[in-house]
Coordinates of C-alpha atoms in Angstrom, one line a residue:
Chain A
D1 CA 0.0 0.0 0.0
T2 CA 1.3 3.5 -0.9
E3 CA 1.1 6.3 1.6
V4 CA 0.4 8.8 -1.2
T5 CA -3.1 8.4 -2.5
Q6 CA -4.1 9.5 -6.0
T7 CA -7.6 9.7 -7.5
P8 CA -8.9 8.7 -9.9
K9 CA -6.8 5.8 -11.0
H10 CA -7.9 6.2 -14.6
L11 CA -9.4 9.1 -16.5
V12 CA -10.6 9.5 -20.0
M13 CA -11.5 12.9 -21.2
G14 CA -12.1 14.8 -24.4
M15 CA -10.0 17.8 -25.4
T16 CA -12.7 20.3 -24.4
N17 CA -13.3 18.8 -20.9
K18 CA -12.2 20.1 -17.6
K19 CA -11.2 17.6 -14.9
S20 CA -9.0 17.5 -11.8
L21 CA -6.5 15.0 -10.4
K22 CA -6.2 14.7 -6.7
C23 CA -3.3 13.7 -4.4
E24 CA -3.4 13.2 -0.7
Q25 CA -0.7 12.4 1.9
H26 CA -0.8 12.3 5.7
M27 CA 2.9 11.9 6.4
G28 CA 3.4 15.5 7.3
H29 CA 5.5 16.1 4.2
R30 CA 5.8 19.8 3.2
A31 CA 7.1 19.3 -0.3
M32 CA 4.7 17.9 -2.9
Y33 CA 5.4 17.2 -6.6
W34 CA 3.6 16.5 -9.9
Y35 CA 5.3 14.3 -12.5
K36 CA 4.3 13.2 -16.0
Q37 CA 5.5 9.8 -17.1
K38 CA 5.3 8.3 -20.6
A39 CA 5.5 4.6 -21.1
K40 CA 8.9 3.1 -20.2
K41 CA 10.4 6.6 -19.6
P42 CA 11.5 8.2 -16.4
P43 CA 9.1 10.7 -14.6
E44 CA 9.4 14.3 -15.8
L45 CA 9.0 16.9 -13.1
M46 CA 6.1 19.3 -13.7
F47 CA 5.5 21.3 -10.5
V48 CA 6.9 21.4 -7.0
Y49 CA 5.1 22.9 -4.0
S50 CA 7.1 23.8 -0.9
Y51 CA 5.1 24.7 2.3
E52 CA 2.0 25.0 0.1
K53 CA 3.5 27.5 -2.2
L54 CA 4.4 26.9 -5.8
S55 CA 8.2 26.6 -5.9
I56 CA 9.0 25.2 -9.3
N57 CA 7.1 25.2 -12.6
E58 CA 9.0 23.4 -15.3
S59 CA 7.6 25.4 -18.1
V60 CA 4.4 23.4 -18.1
P61 CA 1.7 24.6 -20.5
S62 CA -1.1 26.6 -18.9
R63 CA -3.7 23.9 -19.6
F64 CA -2.3 22.3 -16.5
S65 CA -3.0 24.3 -13.3
P66 CA -1.8 23.0 -10.0
E67 CA -3.3 23.9 -6.6
C68 CA -2.2 23.1 -3.0
P69 CA -5.2 23.8 -0.8
N70 CA -3.4 22.6 2.4
S71 CA -0.4 20.7 3.5
S72 CA -2.0 17.3 2.8
L73 CA -3.6 17.9 -0.6
L74 CA -2.4 18.6 -4.1
N75 CA -4.6 19.0 -7.1
L76 CA -3.9 19.2 -10.8
H77 CA -6.6 20.9 -12.8
L78 CA -6.8 20.0 -16.5
H79 CA -8.4 22.0 -19.3
A80 CA -8.3 21.7 -23.1
L81 CA -5.7 19.0 -23.1
Q82 CA -4.1 17.6 -26.2
P83 CA -3.7 13.9 -27.2
E84 CA 0.0 14.1 -26.4
D85 CA -0.9 14.8 -22.8
S86 CA -2.0 11.2 -22.4
A87 CA 0.3 9.8 -19.8
L88 CA 0.6 8.5 -16.2
Y89 CA 0.5 11.5 -13.8
L90 CA 2.4 10.8 -10.6
C91 CA 2.2 12.7 -7.3
A92 CA 5.0 12.5 -4.8
S93 CA 5.8 14.0 -1.4
S94 CA 8.9 14.4 0.8
P95 CA 9.9 16.2 4.0
R96 CA 11.1 19.7 3.4
G97 CA 14.1 21.4 5.0
R98 CA 17.7 21.1 4.3
E99 CA 18.2 18.5 7.1
Y100 CA 15.8 16.3 5.2
S101 CA 17.4 16.6 1.7
N102 CA 18.6 13.0 2.0
Q103 CA 15.1 11.6 2.3
P104 CA 13.4 9.9 -0.6
Q105 CA 10.3 11.0 -2.3
H106 CA 7.3 8.9 -1.8
F107 CA 5.2 8.3 -4.9
G108 CA 1.5 7.5 -5.4
D109 CA 0.3 4.9 -8.0
G110 CA -0.6 7.7 -10.4
T111 CA -3.6 8.6 -12.6
R112 CA -3.6 7.0 -16.1
L113 CA -4.9 9.8 -18.3
S114 CA -6.2 9.3 -21.8
I115 CA -7.2 12.2 -24.0
L116 CA -9.5 11.4 -26.8
Chain B
A1 CA 24.2 20.3 -13.2
Q2 CA 23.5 16.7 -12.2
S3 CA 22.9 13.7 -14.4
V4 CA 22.4 9.9 -14.2
A5 CA 23.2 7.3 -16.8
Q6 CA 21.7 3.8 -16.9
P7 CA 23.6 2.2 -19.8
E8 CA 21.4 -0.8 -20.2
D9 CA 17.8 -0.5 -21.5
Q10 CA 17.2 -4.1 -20.5
V11 CA 18.8 -6.7 -18.3
N12 CA 17.8 -10.4 -18.5
V13 CA 18.8 -12.8 -15.8
A14 CA 17.8 -16.4 -14.9
E15 CA 15.9 -17.0 -11.7
G16 CA 18.3 -17.8 -8.9
N17 CA 21.3 -16.0 -10.5
P18 CA 22.8 -12.8 -9.2
L19 CA 21.6 -9.6 -10.9
T20 CA 23.3 -6.2 -11.4
V21 CA 21.6 -3.1 -12.7
K22 CA 24.1 -0.4 -13.5
C23 CA 24.1 3.3 -12.7
T24 CA 26.6 6.1 -13.0
Y25 CA 26.1 9.7 -12.0
S26 CA 27.5 13.2 -12.3
V27 CA 27.2 15.9 -9.8
S28 CA 29.3 19.0 -9.0
G29 CA 29.3 18.2 -5.2
N30 CA 28.6 15.1 -3.2
P31 CA 25.6 12.9 -4.2
Y32 CA 22.6 11.5 -2.5
L33 CA 21.7 8.4 -4.6
F34 CA 18.5 6.5 -4.8
W35 CA 17.1 3.4 -6.4
Y36 CA 13.4 3.1 -7.2
V37 CA 11.4 0.2 -8.7
Q38 CA 8.3 0.5 -10.8
Y39 CA 5.9 -2.5 -11.3
P40 CA 3.3 -2.3 -14.1
N41 CA 0.5 0.2 -13.4
R42 CA 2.1 1.3 -10.2
G43 CA 4.1 4.3 -9.0
L44 CA 7.8 4.4 -8.1
Q45 CA 8.7 2.5 -5.0
F46 CA 11.7 3.4 -3.0
L47 CA 14.3 0.6 -2.6
L48 CA 17.4 2.1 -1.0
K49 CA 19.6 5.2 -0.8
Y50 CA 23.2 6.2 -0.2
I51 CA 23.8 9.4 1.7
T52 CA 27.2 8.9 3.4
G53 CA 29.3 6.3 5.2
D54 CA 29.4 2.6 4.3
N55 CA 29.7 2.1 0.5
L56 CA 27.5 -1.0 0.6
V57 CA 23.9 -0.1 1.2
K58 CA 21.2 -2.6 2.0
G59 CA 17.5 -2.0 1.0
S60 CA 14.2 -3.6 0.6
Y61 CA 13.4 -7.1 -0.8
G62 CA 17.1 -8.3 -0.5
F63 CA 18.5 -5.6 -2.8
E64 CA 21.7 -3.8 -2.1
A65 CA 23.8 -1.2 -3.9
E66 CA 27.5 -0.4 -4.0
F67 CA 28.6 3.2 -4.0
N68 CA 32.0 3.7 -5.8
K69 CA 33.1 7.3 -5.7
S70 CA 36.1 7.0 -8.0
Q71 CA 34.0 5.4 -10.7
T72 CA 30.9 7.6 -9.8
S73 CA 28.8 4.5 -9.8
F74 CA 25.9 3.1 -7.7
H75 CA 25.1 -0.3 -9.1
L76 CA 22.1 -2.2 -7.8
K77 CA 22.6 -5.8 -6.9
K78 CA 20.8 -8.9 -5.6
P79 CA 22.4 -12.2 -4.9
S80 CA 19.6 -14.4 -6.2
A81 CA 16.9 -13.0 -8.6
L82 CA 13.2 -13.8 -8.3
V83 CA 10.7 -13.8 -11.1
S84 CA 8.8 -11.2 -9.1
D85 CA 11.8 -8.8 -9.3
S86 CA 10.9 -8.3 -13.0
A87 CA 10.1 -4.5 -13.2
L88 CA 11.5 -1.2 -14.3
Y89 CA 14.3 0.2 -12.2
F90 CA 15.3 3.8 -11.9
C91 CA 18.4 5.3 -10.4
A92 CA 18.2 8.9 -9.2
V93 CA 20.6 11.5 -7.9
R94 CA 20.4 14.7 -5.9
D95 CA 23.4 17.0 -5.4
V96 CA 23.9 17.7 -1.7
E97 CA 25.2 21.1 -2.5
S98 CA 22.4 22.2 -4.8
G99 CA 20.9 24.6 -2.2
A100 CA 17.3 25.7 -2.5
G101 CA 16.6 23.1 -5.2
S102 CA 18.2 20.3 -3.2
Y103 CA 15.0 18.3 -3.1
Q104 CA 14.8 17.9 -6.9
L105 CA 15.8 14.4 -8.2
T106 CA 17.4 13.7 -11.5
F107 CA 16.4 10.2 -12.8
G108 CA 18.1 7.9 -15.2
K109 CA 16.2 6.6 -18.2
G110 CA 15.4 3.3 -16.5
T111 CA 16.4 -0.3 -16.9
K112 CA 13.9 -3.0 -17.5
L113 CA 14.8 -6.2 -15.6
S114 CA 13.4 -9.5 -16.8
V115 CA 14.0 -12.5 -14.6
I116 CA 13.5 -15.7 -16.6
P117 CA 12.1 -18.8 -14.8

């Protein structure tokens, strides 16, 4: 069982739809991440939240909009996606603070997103 | 800048034989090194890490990894492979000296391990 919970597990949406991905952790981690992963490739970092503030945006298109409502929750709002956005979207969390920089990130099982 | 190389796209090994999955890294300072495993339709699962000290690190499910500073390598090993070890393995590095961005990981491209019965 993973300690980072992502919902839904699967999502199929049209290019004009609006949907959201949800991620939740209760480990007290203050850094949370969104990654995009294509088949048989490494995860690509999209966004990093540190203490609930957006810290890193890796030049992600504006059709992806992250939100961190509180220290346990991370959302990714999706709008007007393209077929090439079909991928596995992974959420991760880790402790924040320099003394914790040797700690691993904990990953959820992801949301498999298909754009029609 | 930091980088990771996993030179093998795929490693095949017979069940019961020892396995090695290779990883080399490049950082400007000292590295924190991690191995993750990904089973089909699952997220990345942490296996082990090197931060400092003993060069042989033991992790989950009987895996271990050997840190070699002179060769900048961190190869993953297991003495006796199981069919259930078949999965995608990722090596990752974080530069200890990278300051504010020190929580970012750089992943290798991944190695698919197939353990043949």
